[in-house]
Amino acid sequence: MMVALYGHPETAALGMLGEQPAKAAVARVTKLAKEYAALTTTRVVPAFELIATVASASAGSDNDYSRETAMDILEPWVDEAIAGGCYVVLDLQPGRTDFLTQARRYEKLFRKPQVGIALDPEWRLGPKEKHLVQIGHVAIDEVNEVAQWLAGVVREYDLPPKVFTLHQFQLQMIRGRERLRTDLDELQFMVHVDGSGGQGAKRATWGVMREGLPKEVFLGWKNFKDEDFPMLTVAQTMAQVKPTPNFVSYQ
């Protein structure tokens, strides 16, 4: 099981991860993971879900409506997390470009054994779409293309299997999900159900997103400090969210 803080290193507006410097974030998430560990016999690993590319309201010089974070900003956070015993998931919000183009940009980080990936289809736009006008989506062929590329990185550098996360809170966000390439032994797949709001609605979304999910796929749950009402405590998350999530993140 992994317990993560989500966010971007340069701002607290995008999640709890950016509310403090990297070393303090390691201490914070390690303490949180220990609270979960006290309630389960499963090993609990602290983690960062670090936003590498941020959905943008403006097109930018490359016209992709996504701001790519520089390596010299991300890498110190990744290294601090790893040194502190944390796993790192790099989150991609690609706008009008594609997930593989952005993933390749950070291959240096994916070569590290403790770094996995998260694809966030909410922020995957069509050629004429803009963020916050509609919920984005991705075709499964694009997802599988990223999976095969990352599996290749794992093989080339003799790495342990990597976490491969798909964020989803609407069925339309991942089109053709039943064809997900779960036969890639180099990856461990997870659908992260990251809807926010009232607990009844969140639980209903949790149920819908699990329907038809291949049995090899793990499950993630997100607790939103400002957008859930109320946000579940650690004890409530463990007692009320069933099956117990394999990954819990905090935004």
PDB file of C-alpha atoms in Angstrom:
ATOM      1  CA  MET A   1       0.000   0.000   0.000  1.00  0.00           C
ATOM      2  CA  MET A   2       1.191   3.540  -0.762  1.00  0.00           C
ATOM      3  CA  VAL A   3       0.140   6.792   0.916  1.00  0.00           C
ATOM      4  CA  ALA A   4       1.016   9.966  -0.992  1.00  0.00           C
ATOM      5  CA  LEU A   5       0.935  13.729  -0.914  1.00  0.00           C
ATOM      6  CA  TYR A   6      -0.127  15.167  -4.284  1.00  0.00           C
ATOM      7  CA  GLY A   7       0.919  18.467  -5.782  1.00  0.00           C
ATOM      8  CA  HIS A   8       3.515  20.642  -7.469  1.00  0.00           C
ATOM      9  CA  PRO A   9       6.744  21.820  -5.847  1.00  0.00           C
ATOM     10  CA  GLU A  10       6.228  25.481  -6.760  1.00  0.00           C
ATOM     11  CA  THR A  11       2.746  26.121  -5.371  1.00  0.00           C
ATOM     12  CA  ALA A  12       0.394  25.087  -2.578  1.00  0.00           C
ATOM     13  CA  ALA A  13      -2.594  25.797  -4.850  1.00  0.00           C
ATOM     14  CA  LEU A  14      -2.283  22.402  -6.560  1.00  0.00           C
ATOM     15  CA  GLY A  15      -2.115  20.198  -3.489  1.00  0.00           C
ATOM     16  CA  MET A  16      -0.543  19.419  -0.133  1.00  0.00           C
ATOM     17  CA  LEU A  17       2.835  18.504  -1.590  1.00  0.00           C
ATOM     18  CA  GLY A  18       3.605  22.145  -2.373  1.00  0.00           C
ATOM     19  CA  GLU A  19       2.735  23.409   1.093  1.00  0.00           C
ATOM     20  CA  GLN A  20       6.293  22.881   2.362  1.00  0.00           C
ATOM     21  CA  PRO A  21       9.844  22.258   1.094  1.00  0.00           C
ATOM     22  CA  ALA A  22      10.771  18.791  -0.118  1.00  0.00           C
ATOM     23  CA  LYS A  23      12.466  17.579   3.079  1.00  0.00           C
ATOM     24  CA  ALA A  24       9.503  18.693   5.204  1.00  0.00           C
ATOM     25  CA  ALA A  25       7.131  17.001   2.724  1.00  0.00           C
ATOM     26  CA  VAL A  26       9.025  13.725   3.225  1.00  0.00           C
ATOM     27  CA  ALA A  27       8.597  14.023   6.986  1.00  0.00           C
ATOM     28  CA  ARG A  28       4.894  14.872   6.617  1.00  0.00           C
ATOM     29  CA  VAL A  29       4.018  11.982   4.329  1.00  0.00           C
ATOM     30  CA  THR A  30       6.129   9.533   6.358  1.00  0.00           C
ATOM     31  CA  LYS A  31       4.157  10.456   9.468  1.00  0.00           C
ATOM     32  CA  LEU A  32       0.887  10.024   7.544  1.00  0.00           C
ATOM     33  CA  ALA A  33       1.955   6.625   6.218  1.00  0.00           C
ATOM     34  CA  LYS A  34       2.713   5.492   9.769  1.00  0.00           C
ATOM     35  CA  GLU A  35      -0.877   6.328  10.764  1.00  0.00           C
ATOM     36  CA  TYR A  36      -2.098   3.966   8.048  1.00  0.00           C
ATOM     37  CA  ALA A  37       0.468   1.334   8.951  1.00  0.00           C
ATOM     38  CA  ALA A  38      -0.948   1.222  12.477  1.00  0.00           C
ATOM     39  CA  LEU A  39      -4.277   0.043  11.029  1.00  0.00           C
ATOM     40  CA  THR A  40      -3.112  -2.722   8.672  1.00  0.00           C
ATOM     41  CA  THR A  41      -0.710  -5.623   8.458  1.00  0.00           C
ATOM     42  CA  THR A  42       0.108  -4.607   4.882  1.00  0.00           C
ATOM     43  CA  ARG A  43       3.375  -2.752   4.391  1.00  0.00           C
ATOM     44  CA  VAL A  44       2.689   0.964   3.842  1.00  0.00           C
ATOM     45  CA  VAL A  45       5.133   3.003   1.742  1.00  0.00           C
ATOM     46  CA  PRO A  46       5.118   6.841   1.795  1.00  0.00           C
ATOM     47  CA  ALA A  47       5.018   8.494  -1.634  1.00  0.00           C
ATOM     48  CA  PHE A  48       4.930  11.726  -3.602  1.00  0.00           C
ATOM     49  CA  GLU A  49       2.588  12.183  -6.546  1.00  0.00           C
ATOM     50  CA  LEU A  50       4.479  14.999  -8.190  1.00  0.00           C
ATOM     51  CA  ILE A  51       2.827  16.967 -11.003  1.00  0.00           C
ATOM     52  CA  ALA A  52       5.406  17.152 -13.776  1.00  0.00           C
ATOM     53  CA  THR A  53       3.252  18.880 -16.405  1.00  0.00           C
ATOM     54  CA  VAL A  54       0.472  21.260 -15.383  1.00  0.00           C
ATOM     55  CA  ALA A  55      -2.724  21.941 -17.321  1.00  0.00           C
ATOM     56  CA  SER A  56      -2.705  25.617 -18.316  1.00  0.00           C
ATOM     57  CA  ALA A  57      -5.396  28.138 -19.210  1.00  0.00           C
ATOM     58  CA  SER A  58      -3.093  29.648 -21.831  1.00  0.00           C
ATOM     59  CA  ALA A  59      -1.714  27.946 -24.938  1.00  0.00           C
ATOM     60  CA  GLY A  60       1.936  28.736 -24.254  1.00  0.00           C
ATOM     61  CA  SER A  61       4.659  29.032 -26.871  1.00  0.00           C
ATOM     62  CA  ASP A  62       4.094  25.425 -27.988  1.00  0.00           C
ATOM     63  CA  ASN A  63       0.295  25.829 -28.114  1.00  0.00           C
ATOM     64  CA  ASP A  64      -0.316  22.687 -26.031  1.00  0.00           C
ATOM     65  CA  TYR A  65      -2.030  24.247 -22.974  1.00  0.00           C
ATOM     66  CA  SER A  66       0.366  22.413 -20.668  1.00  0.00           C
ATOM     67  CA  ARG A  67       3.286  23.803 -18.676  1.00  0.00           C
ATOM     68  CA  GLU A  68       6.204  21.364 -18.537  1.00  0.00           C
ATOM     69  CA  THR A  69       8.156  21.674 -15.286  1.00  0.00           C
ATOM     70  CA  ALA A  70      11.910  21.944 -15.749  1.00  0.00           C
ATOM     71  CA  MET A  71      14.067  18.983 -14.775  1.00  0.00           C
ATOM     72  CA  ASP A  72      16.144  21.122 -12.403  1.00  0.00           C
ATOM     73  CA  ILE A  73      12.993  21.811 -10.375  1.00  0.00           C
ATOM     74  CA  LEU A  74      11.652  18.251 -10.331  1.00  0.00           C
ATOM     75  CA  GLU A  75      14.830  16.247  -9.843  1.00  0.00           C
ATOM     76  CA  PRO A  76      15.799  17.649  -6.399  1.00  0.00           C
ATOM     77  CA  TRP A  77      12.313  16.764  -5.139  1.00  0.00           C
ATOM     78  CA  VAL A  78      12.550  13.277  -6.601  1.00  0.00           C
ATOM     79  CA  ASP A  79      15.978  12.725  -5.068  1.00  0.00           C
ATOM     80  CA  GLU A  80      14.876  14.057  -1.661  1.00  0.00           C
ATOM     81  CA  ALA A  81      11.881  11.730  -1.704  1.00  0.00           C
ATOM     82  CA  ILE A  82      13.964   8.693  -2.627  1.00  0.00           C
ATOM     83  CA  ALA A  83      16.568   9.514   0.018  1.00  0.00           C
ATOM     84  CA  GLY A  84      13.762   9.659   2.577  1.00  0.00           C
ATOM     85  CA  GLY A  85      12.363   6.248   1.637  1.00  0.00           C
ATOM     86  CA  CYS A  86       9.475   7.489  -0.519  1.00  0.00           C
ATOM     87  CA  TYR A  87       8.230   6.298  -3.898  1.00  0.00           C
ATOM     88  CA  VAL A  88       7.554   8.970  -6.547  1.00  0.00           C
ATOM     89  CA  VAL A  89       4.809   9.059  -9.183  1.00  0.00           C
ATOM     90  CA  LEU A  90       5.186  11.692 -11.906  1.00  0.00           C
ATOM     91  CA  ASP A  91       1.789  13.032 -12.974  1.00  0.00           C
ATOM     92  CA  LEU A  92       1.225  14.213 -16.555  1.00  0.00           C
ATOM     93  CA  GLN A  93      -1.470  16.722 -17.621  1.00  0.00           C
ATOM     94  CA  PRO A  94      -0.728  17.015 -21.350  1.00  0.00           C
ATOM     95  CA  GLY A  95      -3.329  19.422 -22.721  1.00  0.00           C
ATOM     96  CA  ARG A  96      -3.314  19.257 -26.512  1.00  0.00           C
ATOM     97  CA  THR A  97      -0.169  17.160 -26.822  1.00  0.00           C
ATOM     98  CA  ASP A  98      -0.037  13.427 -26.085  1.00  0.00           C
ATOM     99  CA  PHE A  99       1.074  11.489 -23.016  1.00  0.00           C
ATOM    100  CA  LEU A 100       4.024   9.744 -24.658  1.00  0.00           C
ATOM    101  CA  THR A 101       5.559  13.000 -25.884  1.00  0.00           C
ATOM    102  CA  GLN A 102       5.532  14.326 -22.327  1.00  0.00           C
ATOM    103  CA  ALA A 103       6.665  11.069 -20.719  1.00  0.00           C
ATOM    104  CA  ARG A 104       9.750  10.930 -22.953  1.00  0.00           C
ATOM    105  CA  ARG A 105      10.728  14.390 -21.683  1.00  0.00           C
ATOM    106  CA  TYR A 106      11.316  12.918 -18.215  1.00  0.00           C
ATOM    107  CA  GLU A 107      12.981   9.626 -19.172  1.00  0.00           C
ATOM    108  CA  LYS A 108      15.991  10.486 -16.984  1.00  0.00           C
ATOM    109  CA  LEU A 109      13.706  10.380 -13.938  1.00  0.00           C
ATOM    110  CA  PHE A 110      11.912   7.219 -15.039  1.00  0.00           C
ATOM    111  CA  ARG A 111      15.279   5.458 -15.125  1.00  0.00           C
ATOM    112  CA  LYS A 112      15.309   5.700 -11.324  1.00  0.00           C
ATOM    113  CA  PRO A 113      13.923   2.504  -9.722  1.00  0.00           C
ATOM    114  CA  GLN A 114      11.602   4.407  -7.368  1.00  0.00           C
ATOM    115  CA  VAL A 115       9.800   6.534  -9.993  1.00  0.00           C
ATOM    116  CA  GLY A 116       6.480   5.572 -11.612  1.00  0.00           C
ATOM    117  CA  ILE A 117       3.980   7.407 -13.808  1.00  0.00           C
ATOM    118  CA  ALA A 118       0.430   8.772 -13.648  1.00  0.00           C
ATOM    119  CA  LEU A 119      -1.639   9.720 -16.693  1.00  0.00           C
ATOM    120  CA  ASP A 120      -4.365  12.281 -15.987  1.00  0.00           C
ATOM    121  CA  PRO A 121      -6.940  12.136 -18.826  1.00  0.00           C
ATOM    122  CA  GLU A 122      -9.018  14.918 -17.259  1.00  0.00           C
ATOM    123  CA  TRP A 123      -6.417  17.259 -18.748  1.00  0.00           C
ATOM    124  CA  ARG A 124      -5.984  15.541 -22.152  1.00  0.00           C
ATOM    125  CA  LEU A 125      -7.542  17.886 -24.709  1.00  0.00           C
ATOM    126  CA  GLY A 126      -8.719  17.507 -28.265  1.00  0.00           C
ATOM    127  CA  PRO A 127      -7.288  19.838 -30.968  1.00  0.00           C
ATOM    128  CA  LYS A 128      -9.815  22.628 -30.326  1.00  0.00           C
ATOM    129  CA  GLU A 129     -10.642  22.019 -26.645  1.00  0.00           C
ATOM    130  CA  LYS A 130      -9.672  24.081 -23.606  1.00  0.00           C
ATOM    131  CA  HIS A 131      -9.357  23.145 -19.960  1.00  0.00           C
ATOM    132  CA  LEU A 132     -12.355  23.500 -17.607  1.00  0.00           C
ATOM    133  CA  VAL A 133     -14.793  23.638 -20.545  1.00  0.00           C
ATOM    134  CA  GLN A 134     -15.147  19.850 -20.630  1.00  0.00           C
ATOM    135  CA  ILE A 135     -13.589  16.829 -18.913  1.00  0.00           C
ATOM    136  CA  GLY A 136     -10.829  15.461 -21.129  1.00  0.00           C
ATOM    137  CA  HIS A 137     -10.323  11.895 -22.273  1.00  0.00           C
ATOM    138  CA  VAL A 138      -7.762   9.552 -23.782  1.00  0.00           C
ATOM    139  CA  ALA A 139      -8.037   6.570 -26.124  1.00  0.00           C
ATOM    140  CA  ILE A 140      -6.685   3.291 -24.776  1.00  0.00           C
ATOM    141  CA  ASP A 141      -4.265   2.955 -27.702  1.00  0.00           C
ATOM    142  CA  GLU A 142      -2.432   6.060 -26.460  1.00  0.00           C
ATOM    143  CA  VAL A 143      -2.336   4.654 -22.937  1.00  0.00           C
ATOM    144  CA  ASN A 144      -0.974   1.333 -24.172  1.00  0.00           C
ATOM    145  CA  GLU A 145       1.667   3.156 -26.213  1.00  0.00           C
ATOM    146  CA  VAL A 146       2.969   4.842 -23.053  1.00  0.00           C
ATOM    147  CA  ALA A 147       2.839   1.537 -21.177  1.00  0.00           C
ATOM    148  CA  GLN A 148       4.898  -0.249 -23.809  1.00  0.00           C
ATOM    149  CA  TRP A 149       7.456   2.573 -23.869  1.00  0.00           C
ATOM    150  CA  LEU A 150       7.812   2.595 -20.061  1.00  0.00           C
ATOM    151  CA  ALA A 151       8.042  -1.198 -19.980  1.00  0.00           C
ATOM    152  CA  GLY A 152      10.917  -0.831 -22.432  1.00  0.00           C
ATOM    153  CA  VAL A 153      12.700   1.566 -20.064  1.00  0.00           C
ATOM    154  CA  VAL A 154      12.289  -0.972 -17.250  1.00  0.00           C
ATOM    155  CA  ARG A 155      13.805  -3.730 -19.385  1.00  0.00           C
ATOM    156  CA  GLU A 156      16.655  -1.621 -20.751  1.00  0.00           C
ATOM    157  CA  TYR A 157      17.818  -0.467 -17.316  1.00  0.00           C
ATOM    158  CA  ASP A 158      16.978  -3.685 -15.450  1.00  0.00           C
ATOM    159  CA  LEU A 159      14.548  -1.944 -13.089  1.00  0.00           C
ATOM    160  CA  PRO A 160      11.871  -3.351 -10.774  1.00  0.00           C
ATOM    161  CA  PRO A 161       8.260  -3.074 -11.989  1.00  0.00           C
ATOM    162  CA  LYS A 162       6.913   0.480 -12.025  1.00  0.00           C
ATOM    163  CA  VAL A 163       3.578   1.849 -10.830  1.00  0.00           C
ATOM    164  CA  PHE A 164       1.485   2.861 -13.853  1.00  0.00           C
ATOM    165  CA  THR A 165      -1.436   5.018 -12.718  1.00  0.00           C
ATOM    166  CA  LEU A 166      -4.554   6.027 -14.631  1.00  0.00           C
ATOM    167  CA  HIS A 167      -6.641   8.783 -13.058  1.00  0.00           C
ATOM    168  CA  GLN A 168     -10.339   8.316 -13.726  1.00  0.00           C
ATOM    169  CA  PHE A 169     -13.631   9.527 -12.263  1.00  0.00           C
ATOM    170  CA  GLN A 170     -15.810   9.210 -15.404  1.00  0.00           C
ATOM    171  CA  LEU A 171     -16.046   6.183 -17.663  1.00  0.00           C
ATOM    172  CA  GLN A 172     -15.571   8.331 -20.786  1.00  0.00           C
ATOM    173  CA  MET A 173     -12.145   9.531 -19.583  1.00  0.00           C
ATOM    174  CA  ILE A 174     -10.422   6.293 -20.709  1.00  0.00           C
ATOM    175  CA  ARG A 175     -12.067   5.036 -23.879  1.00  0.00           C
ATOM    176  CA  GLY A 176     -11.596   1.333 -24.507  1.00  0.00           C
ATOM    177  CA  ARG A 177     -10.239   0.662 -21.010  1.00  0.00           C
ATOM    178  CA  GLU A 178     -11.076  -3.037 -21.317  1.00  0.00           C
ATOM    179  CA  ARG A 179      -8.142  -3.304 -23.757  1.00  0.00           C
ATOM    180  CA  LEU A 180      -5.546  -2.048 -21.253  1.00  0.00           C
ATOM    181  CA  ARG A 181      -2.246  -3.957 -21.750  1.00  0.00           C
ATOM    182  CA  THR A 182      -2.096  -5.576 -18.311  1.00  0.00           C
ATOM    183  CA  ASP A 183       0.144  -8.341 -19.699  1.00  0.00           C
ATOM    184  CA  LEU A 184       3.243  -6.138 -19.312  1.00  0.00           C
ATOM    185  CA  ASP A 185       5.095  -7.634 -16.346  1.00  0.00           C
ATOM    186  CA  GLU A 186       7.312  -4.546 -16.102  1.00  0.00           C
ATOM    187  CA  LEU A 187       4.382  -2.456 -14.869  1.00  0.00           C
ATOM    188  CA  GLN A 188       1.863  -2.577 -12.030  1.00  0.00           C
ATOM    189  CA  PHE A 189      -1.353  -0.938 -13.183  1.00  0.00           C
ATOM    190  CA  MET A 190      -3.642   1.144 -11.001  1.00  0.00           C
ATOM    191  CA  VAL A 191      -6.851   3.077 -11.617  1.00  0.00           C
ATOM    192  CA  HIS A 192      -6.901   6.043  -9.269  1.00  0.00           C
ATOM    193  CA  VAL A 193     -10.491   7.128  -8.592  1.00  0.00           C
ATOM    194  CA  ASP A 194      -9.958  10.806  -7.837  1.00  0.00           C
ATOM    195  CA  GLY A 195     -13.441  12.307  -7.738  1.00  0.00           C
ATOM    196  CA  SER A 196     -14.177  14.921  -5.052  1.00  0.00           C
ATOM    197  CA  GLY A 197     -17.270  16.082  -3.180  1.00  0.00           C
ATOM    198  CA  GLY A 198     -19.714  14.411  -0.822  1.00  0.00           C
ATOM    199  CA  GLN A 199     -18.823  10.972   0.455  1.00  0.00           C
ATOM    200  CA  GLY A 200     -21.962   9.375  -0.974  1.00  0.00           C
ATOM    201  CA  ALA A 201     -21.129  10.579  -4.479  1.00  0.00           C
ATOM    202  CA  LYS A 202     -17.481   9.589  -4.092  1.00  0.00           C
ATOM    203  CA  ARG A 203     -18.446   6.086  -2.997  1.00  0.00           C
ATOM    204  CA  ALA A 204     -20.825   5.754  -5.964  1.00  0.00           C
ATOM    205  CA  THR A 205     -18.057   6.814  -8.362  1.00  0.00           C
ATOM    206  CA  TRP A 206     -15.727   4.314  -6.672  1.00  0.00           C
ATOM    207  CA  GLY A 207     -18.199   1.566  -7.443  1.00  0.00           C
ATOM    208  CA  VAL A 208     -18.750   2.560 -11.072  1.00  0.00           C
ATOM    209  CA  MET A 209     -15.022   2.891 -11.830  1.00  0.00           C
ATOM    210  CA  ARG A 210     -14.417  -0.642 -10.545  1.00  0.00           C
ATOM    211  CA  GLU A 211     -16.963  -2.226 -12.889  1.00  0.00           C
ATOM    212  CA  GLY A 212     -15.264  -4.297 -15.559  1.00  0.00           C
ATOM    213  CA  LEU A 213     -11.817  -3.515 -14.220  1.00  0.00           C
ATOM    214  CA  PRO A 214      -9.291  -6.281 -14.950  1.00  0.00           C
ATOM    215  CA  LYS A 215      -8.477  -8.187 -11.757  1.00  0.00           C
ATOM    216  CA  GLU A 216      -4.766  -7.399 -12.200  1.00  0.00           C
ATOM    217  CA  VAL A 217      -5.414  -3.656 -11.740  1.00  0.00           C
ATOM    218  CA  PHE A 218      -4.908  -2.051  -8.329  1.00  0.00           C
ATOM    219  CA  LEU A 219      -7.104   0.735  -6.922  1.00  0.00           C
ATOM    220  CA  GLY A 220      -6.362   4.256  -5.729  1.00  0.00           C
ATOM    221  CA  TRP A 221      -8.438   6.702  -3.670  1.00  0.00           C
ATOM    222  CA  LYS A 222      -7.928  10.450  -3.168  1.00  0.00           C
ATOM    223  CA  ASN A 223      -8.798  12.565  -0.130  1.00  0.00           C
ATOM    224  CA  PHE A 224      -9.310  16.275  -0.937  1.00  0.00           C
ATOM    225  CA  LYS A 225      -8.676  18.679   1.932  1.00  0.00           C
ATOM    226  CA  ASP A 226     -10.746  21.524   0.445  1.00  0.00           C
ATOM    227  CA  GLU A 227     -13.171  19.764  -1.917  1.00  0.00           C
ATOM    228  CA  ASP A 228     -14.462  16.752   0.033  1.00  0.00           C
ATOM    229  CA  PHE A 229     -17.241  17.268   2.548  1.00  0.00           C
ATOM    230  CA  PRO A 230     -16.121  15.970   4.842  1.00  0.00           C
ATOM    231  CA  MET A 231     -12.655  14.630   4.050  1.00  0.00           C
ATOM    232  CA  LEU A 232     -12.258  11.176   5.567  1.00  0.00           C
ATOM    233  CA  THR A 233      -9.858  10.638   8.435  1.00  0.00           C
ATOM    234  CA  VAL A 234      -7.214   7.928   8.184  1.00  0.00           C
ATOM    235  CA  ALA A 235      -9.376   5.570  10.258  1.00  0.00           C
ATOM    236  CA  GLN A 236     -12.481   6.338   8.170  1.00  0.00           C
ATOM    237  CA  THR A 237     -10.606   5.774   4.908  1.00  0.00           C
ATOM    238  CA  MET A 238      -9.501   2.337   6.090  1.00  0.00           C
ATOM    239  CA  ALA A 239     -12.899   1.391   7.520  1.00  0.00           C
ATOM    240  CA  GLN A 240     -15.271   2.819   4.919  1.00  0.00           C
ATOM    241  CA  VAL A 241     -13.573   2.534   1.514  1.00  0.00           C
ATOM    242  CA  LYS A 242     -13.953  -1.062   0.368  1.00  0.00           C
ATOM    243  CA  PRO A 243     -12.064  -2.807  -1.012  1.00  0.00           C
ATOM    244  CA  THR A 244      -9.217  -1.126   0.842  1.00  0.00           C
ATOM    245  CA  PRO A 245      -7.315   1.086  -1.625  1.00  0.00           C
ATOM    246  CA  ASN A 246      -3.798   0.127  -2.631  1.00  0.00           C
ATOM    247  CA  PHE A 247      -2.914   3.812  -2.982  1.00  0.00           C
ATOM    248  CA  VAL A 248      -4.302   6.780  -1.020  1.00  0.00           C
ATOM    249  CA  SER A 249      -3.321  10.312  -1.993  1.00  0.00           C
ATOM    250  CA  TYR A 250      -3.988  13.685  -0.409  1.00  0.00           C
ATOM    251  CA  GLN A 251      -4.596  16.909  -2.323  1.00  0.00           C
TER     252      GLN A 251
END
